[in-house]
Coordinates of C-alpha atoms in Angstrom, one line a residue:
X15 CA 253.7 113.2 71.4
X16 CA 253.3 117.5 70.9
X17 CA 251.7 119.7 73.2
X18 CA 248.5 120.1 70.9
X19 CA 248.1 116.0 71.2
X20 CA 248.4 116.4 74.7
X21 CA 246.4 118.6 74.5
X22 CA 243.8 117.1 72.4
X23 CA 244.1 113.5 74.5
X24 CA 243.5 115.5 78.0
X25 CA 240.1 116.5 75.9
X26 CA 239.2 113.5 75.3
X27 CA 239.8 111.8 78.2
X28 CA 237.4 114.6 80.4
X29 CA 235.0 113.3 78.1
X30 CA 234.4 110.5 78.2
X31 CA 234.8 111.0 82.5
X32 CA 231.8 112.9 81.8
X33 CA 229.4 111.2 80.0
X34 CA 227.5 107.9 82.2
X35 CA 229.0 105.2 81.1
X36 CA 225.7 103.9 79.8
X37 CA 224.9 107.1 77.2
X38 CA 224.3 106.4 73.9
X39 CA 225.0 110.2 71.8
X40 CA 227.9 111.7 72.4
X41 CA 225.9 115.3 70.8
X42 CA 228.6 115.6 69.0
X43 CA 228.7 116.1 64.5
X44 CA 225.8 114.1 62.6
X45 CA 224.8 111.9 60.7
X46 CA 226.9 112.1 57.0
X47 CA 225.2 112.4 53.7
X48 CA 224.7 109.7 51.3
X49 CA 227.5 111.8 48.8
X50 CA 230.0 112.3 51.3
X51 CA 229.3 108.5 52.0
X52 CA 229.8 107.5 48.3
X53 CA 232.8 110.1 47.9
X54 CA 234.8 107.7 50.5
X55 CA 233.3 104.3 49.0
X56 CA 235.8 103.8 46.3
X57 CA 237.2 99.7 46.6
X58 CA 236.9 96.9 44.4
X59 CA 236.7 94.4 45.1
X60 CA 238.5 91.4 42.8
X61 CA 235.3 90.0 40.8
X62 CA 234.4 92.8 41.0
X63 CA 232.3 94.6 43.3
X64 CA 232.7 99.0 43.5
X65 CA 233.6 98.8 39.9
X66 CA 231.9 102.4 38.2
X67 CA 230.7 101.6 33.7
X68 CA 233.8 103.0 31.7
X69 CA 236.3 101.6 28.8
X70 CA 239.4 103.2 28.1
X71 CA 241.8 101.7 25.5
X72 CA 245.4 101.0 24.9
X73 CA 246.9 104.2 22.7
X74 CA 244.8 106.4 25.1
X75 CA 246.1 105.1 28.1
X76 CA 249.4 105.8 26.2
X77 CA 248.8 109.2 26.1
X78 CA 247.9 110.2 29.1
X79 CA 250.5 107.5 31.1
X80 CA 252.5 109.9 29.5
X81 CA 251.8 112.6 30.6
X82 CA 250.2 111.4 34.2
X83 CA 253.1 109.1 35.2
X84 CA 256.0 108.7 32.7
X85 CA 258.0 111.0 35.2
X86 CA 257.9 108.4 37.9
X87 CA 257.0 104.9 36.1
X88 CA 259.0 105.5 32.4
X89 CA 257.1 105.9 28.9
X90 CA 256.8 101.8 29.0
X91 CA 256.4 101.3 32.6
X92 CA 259.7 100.6 33.4
X93 CA 260.7 102.6 36.4
X94 CA 263.2 105.9 36.2
X95 CA 265.6 105.7 39.3
X96 CA 264.3 104.2 41.9
X97 CA 260.2 104.4 41.4
X98 CA 258.3 101.7 40.7
X99 CA 259.0 99.7 37.8
X100 CA 255.4 98.2 37.1
X101 CA 256.4 96.5 33.8
X102 CA 258.4 92.9 33.1
X103 CA 259.6 90.6 35.9
X104 CA 257.7 88.0 34.4
X105 CA 259.7 84.7 35.3
X106 CA 261.2 86.1 38.1
X107 CA 259.8 85.3 41.4
X108 CA 262.1 82.8 41.9
X109 CA 264.9 84.2 42.2
X110 CA 267.0 85.8 44.8
X111 CA 265.8 89.5 43.7
X112 CA 262.5 89.2 41.5
X113 CA 261.1 92.3 39.9
X114 CA 257.5 92.3 41.5
X115 CA 255.7 94.3 39.2
X116 CA 251.6 94.0 37.8
X117 CA 252.1 92.2 35.1
X118 CA 254.6 89.3 37.2
X119 CA 253.6 89.7 40.7
X120 CA 250.0 91.4 40.7
X121 CA 247.3 88.6 41.1
X122 CA 243.7 90.9 40.4
X123 CA 243.6 93.1 38.2
X124 CA 240.9 94.6 40.7
X125 CA 243.4 96.7 43.1
X126 CA 245.7 98.2 39.6
X127 CA 242.1 100.1 39.1
X128 CA 242.3 100.9 43.1
X129 CA 245.0 102.0 43.5
X130 CA 245.4 103.8 40.2
X131 CA 242.0 105.2 41.0
X132 CA 242.3 105.7 44.9
X133 CA 246.1 107.0 44.8
X134 CA 247.5 108.1 41.2
X135 CA 248.9 109.8 39.7
X136 CA 251.6 111.5 42.3
X137 CA 250.8 114.5 44.1
X138 CA 247.2 114.9 42.2
X139 CA 245.5 111.5 44.0
X140 CA 241.9 111.3 42.2
X141 CA 242.1 113.3 39.8
X142 CA 241.9 111.2 36.4
X143 CA 238.3 111.1 35.0
X144 CA 236.8 107.0 35.3
X145 CA 237.6 106.8 31.5
X146 CA 241.1 107.6 32.0
X147 CA 241.8 105.0 34.9
X148 CA 240.9 102.4 32.1
X149 CA 242.4 103.5 29.5
X150 CA 245.7 103.6 32.1
X151 CA 245.4 99.9 33.5
X152 CA 244.9 98.5 29.9
X153 CA 248.3 100.5 29.4
X154 CA 249.7 99.0 31.8
X155 CA 248.4 95.2 30.8
X156 CA 249.7 96.6 27.2
X157 CA 253.4 97.3 28.5
X158 CA 253.1 93.1 30.1
X159 CA 252.2 91.2 27.4
X160 CA 249.4 90.7 28.7
X161 CA 247.0 92.0 26.8
X162 CA 248.0 93.6 22.2
X163 CA 247.6 96.9 21.9
X164 CA 243.8 97.1 20.1
X165 CA 242.6 95.9 23.5
X166 CA 239.8 98.0 25.4
X167 CA 239.6 97.6 29.2
X168 CA 236.0 98.0 30.3
X169 CA 234.0 97.4 33.3
X170 CA 232.0 94.7 31.1
X171 CA 235.3 92.4 30.0
X172 CA 237.3 93.4 33.4
X173 CA 237.4 89.9 35.0
X174 CA 238.0 87.9 31.4
X175 CA 241.5 89.4 31.8
X176 CA 243.7 86.9 33.1
X177 CA 246.2 88.4 36.1
X178 CA 249.9 85.9 35.1
X179 CA 250.5 85.5 38.8
X180 CA 246.3 84.8 40.0
X181 CA 247.2 81.4 41.4
X182 CA 250.2 83.1 43.3
X183 CA 248.7 83.5 46.7
X184 CA 246.9 81.5 49.2
X185 CA 244.4 82.4 51.5
X186 CA 246.1 83.6 55.2
X187 CA 245.2 80.7 57.7
X188 CA 247.5 82.1 60.2
X189 CA 244.2 82.2 62.7
X190 CA 244.2 78.7 63.1
X191 CA 247.6 77.0 61.6
X192 CA 250.0 79.3 63.3
X193 CA 247.2 79.9 66.5
X194 CA 249.7 77.9 68.9
X195 CA 251.7 80.5 68.7
X196 CA 249.8 82.9 71.3
X197 CA 247.5 80.5 72.6
X198 CA 249.5 78.0 74.1
X199 CA 251.9 78.3 76.9
X200 CA 255.2 80.3 75.9
X201 CA 258.7 79.1 75.5
X202 CA 260.8 80.2 78.4
X203 CA 264.1 78.2 78.5
X204 CA 267.1 78.2 76.9
X205 CA 267.1 81.3 75.3
X206 CA 270.4 82.9 74.1
X207 CA 272.6 85.1 76.0
X208 CA 272.9 87.2 73.7
X209 CA 271.7 88.4 70.2
X210 CA 274.1 88.4 66.7
X211 CA 273.2 90.1 63.7
X212 CA 274.8 87.6 60.6
X213 CA 273.2 89.5 58.2
X214 CA 272.4 92.6 56.3
X215 CA 270.2 93.8 54.4
X216 CA 271.9 93.2 51.0
X217 CA 269.1 95.9 49.0
X218 CA 269.5 99.7 50.2
X219 CA 268.4 101.9 46.9
X220 CA 265.0 101.3 47.7
X221 CA 263.7 105.0 48.0
X222 CA 263.2 107.1 45.2
X223 CA 265.7 109.8 44.1
X224 CA 263.3 113.3 43.6
X225 CA 266.2 115.7 43.0
X226 CA 266.7 112.8 39.5
X227 CA 263.0 113.0 38.9
X228 CA 262.7 116.9 39.2
X229 CA 266.2 117.1 37.4
X230 CA 264.3 115.0 34.8
X231 CA 261.2 116.8 34.4
X232 CA 263.1 120.1 33.9
X233 CA 265.3 119.2 31.2
X234 CA 264.8 121.1 28.6
X235 CA 262.6 120.6 26.2
X236 CA 264.7 120.7 23.1
X237 CA 268.4 120.6 23.3
X238 CA 270.8 121.6 19.5
X239 CA 269.9 119.6 17.3
X240 CA 273.3 120.3 15.8
X241 CA 275.5 119.1 18.5
X242 CA 273.9 115.8 18.0
X243 CA 273.8 115.5 15.0
X244 CA 277.5 116.4 14.8
X245 CA 279.5 116.4 11.0
X246 CA 277.1 116.8 8.6
X247 CA 276.8 114.8 5.0
X248 CA 275.2 115.7 2.1
X249 CA 272.4 114.6 2.8
X250 CA 272.1 116.2 6.5
X251 CA 272.8 119.1 5.7
X252 CA 269.3 118.8 3.3
X253 CA 267.0 117.5 5.9
X254 CA 265.0 120.4 7.5
X255 CA 266.2 121.5 10.9
X256 CA 262.6 122.5 12.0
X257 CA 261.5 118.9 11.6
X258 CA 264.4 117.5 13.0
X259 CA 263.7 119.6 16.5
X260 CA 260.5 118.5 16.8
X261 CA 261.2 114.3 16.1
X262 CA 264.1 114.7 18.8
X263 CA 260.8 116.3 21.3
X264 CA 259.2 113.4 20.3
X265 CA 262.9 111.0 20.7
X266 CA 262.2 111.1 23.8
X267 CA 259.7 107.9 23.6
X268 CA 262.4 105.8 22.7
X269 CA 265.6 107.4 24.8
X270 CA 264.9 104.6 27.0
X271 CA 265.1 102.2 25.3
X272 CA 267.6 103.5 22.6
X273 CA 270.6 106.0 22.3
X274 CA 271.6 108.0 18.6
X275 CA 274.8 109.9 18.1
X276 CA 278.6 109.7 19.0
X277 CA 279.1 107.4 21.4
X278 CA 275.5 105.3 21.1
X279 CA 275.3 102.2 22.8
X280 CA 273.2 99.3 22.7
X281 CA 270.5 99.2 26.0
X282 CA 267.2 96.9 25.8
X283 CA 267.3 98.0 22.1
X284 CA 270.0 98.3 19.6
X285 CA 271.5 102.1 19.0
X286 CA 269.8 103.4 16.3
X287 CA 272.8 105.5 14.2
X288 CA 272.6 105.2 10.2
X289 CA 269.4 102.7 11.0
X290 CA 267.0 104.1 8.4
X291 CA 267.9 102.7 4.9
X292 CA 270.2 99.6 6.7
X293 CA 269.3 96.2 6.8
X294 CA 266.7 95.9 9.9
X295 CA 268.8 93.6 12.2
X296 CA 272.0 94.0 11.3
X297 CA 273.5 96.8 14.6
X298 CA 277.0 94.5 15.6
X299 CA 277.1 93.5 19.1
X300 CA 272.4 93.0 19.7
X301 CA 270.8 90.3 20.5
X302 CA 268.0 90.8 18.5
X303 CA 264.9 88.5 18.5
X304 CA 263.9 85.8 16.2
X305 CA 261.4 87.9 14.5
X306 CA 263.8 90.7 13.2
X307 CA 266.4 88.5 12.3
X308 CA 263.5 86.1 9.8
X309 CA 262.7 89.8 8.9
X310 CA 266.6 90.7 8.1
X311 CA 267.0 86.6 6.3
X312 CA 263.6 87.9 4.2
X313 CA 266.3 90.6 3.5
X314 CA 264.0 94.1 5.2
X315 CA 265.1 97.7 4.6
X316 CA 264.5 100.4 6.8
X317 CA 262.9 102.1 3.9
X318 CA 261.3 105.5 5.6
X319 CA 258.2 103.1 3.9
X320 CA 258.3 100.9 6.8
X321 CA 259.7 102.2 9.2
X322 CA 257.1 104.8 9.6
X323 CA 254.6 101.0 8.9
X324 CA 256.7 99.8 11.7
X325 CA 256.2 102.5 14.5
X326 CA 253.0 103.4 13.9
X327 CA 252.5 99.4 15.6
X328 CA 255.0 97.2 16.1
X329 CA 254.0 94.3 17.4
X330 CA 251.3 94.7 14.5
X331 CA 254.1 95.5 11.8
X332 CA 256.0 92.0 13.0
X333 CA 254.8 89.4 14.9
X334 CA 257.1 88.1 18.3
X335 CA 259.1 91.6 18.0
X336 CA 260.8 92.2 21.6
X337 CA 259.6 96.1 21.1
X338 CA 257.0 96.9 24.3
X339 CA 256.2 100.6 22.9
X340 CA 252.8 101.2 21.7
X341 CA 253.5 102.9 18.3
X342 CA 253.4 106.5 17.1
X343 CA 249.8 107.7 17.0
X344 CA 250.3 110.6 15.0
X345 CA 251.4 110.2 11.3
X346 CA 254.2 114.4 11.3
X347 CA 255.4 112.5 14.9
X348 CA 256.1 109.8 13.1
X349 CA 258.2 111.3 10.1
X350 CA 259.7 113.8 12.2
X351 CA 260.7 110.5 13.6
X352 CA 262.4 109.1 10.6
X353 CA 264.3 112.4 10.2
X354 CA 265.4 113.1 13.4
X355 CA 267.5 109.4 12.8
X356 CA 268.4 110.3 9.3
X357 CA 270.7 113.3 10.9
X358 CA 272.7 110.3 13.0
X359 CA 273.6 108.6 9.6
X360 CA 274.3 106.5 7.9

């Protein structure tokens, strides 16, 4: 305890001695104003009590999330480093190392809304407008495949959203069920002579690496396109360098799942070298979804037009795709990404 805390404690104790025990008022401060109380009254209950009027759609939420939250939680809510993952984990709660996310674990949507509204974005809490909070929560739901990409969350349909783990919690009845622990006579016999450590924590890397997040935040917006493109073919040389550069910026939204360039490997999604003009679902060594395999069997070729349609709304274009990305809203961004991908093959 610092010397200032000690001084304050001594002053408070002295004040208590100086005031008669039956005094009703201490004469300190004033009654809080209604607007001051309202500023603190932010909680939202599971039944929707406290929820303000407003609405927000998935696409708007994606933009807000990318700007405010992606540096820690990833573009697709998949988490960066040791920062929390907000999506995934469905069916893992019974595993030895479950992934507890909004989609797999959280029982009430009100908890998500309340936490985002009260505490996010990190370092700038309560800076979001009400509609932005609705939109961001809608995007988090979409990232967990709870809603589709055209969903709009509002105060009117809030309680209609079905959370996957809504029935996974029970009422805390320890006050009665475990009352014997503090009402019965404590056991004071047959105690152990010594305490031995038999196990240790298996997962220790749980603290986010701020240096990593800072490094990613200051990563140059544009790298030298020619270094990644490598030895250009005649077609590549004809591509607009400015479009390639612009496409590289947009492609940062895709890098969490896809790699391109020399040494590119499959990740959550396949490596995309030579993808434009190729038959769908043919990258060797990648386990495609059934939907993509069916499209390949049907002869889908990734022409510019097909690629553009897929990038705009992946889940609408191909029902059953595992690609969780909501899609690119701006036609210029779609065109730039396609040109950028063309610079990597075939």
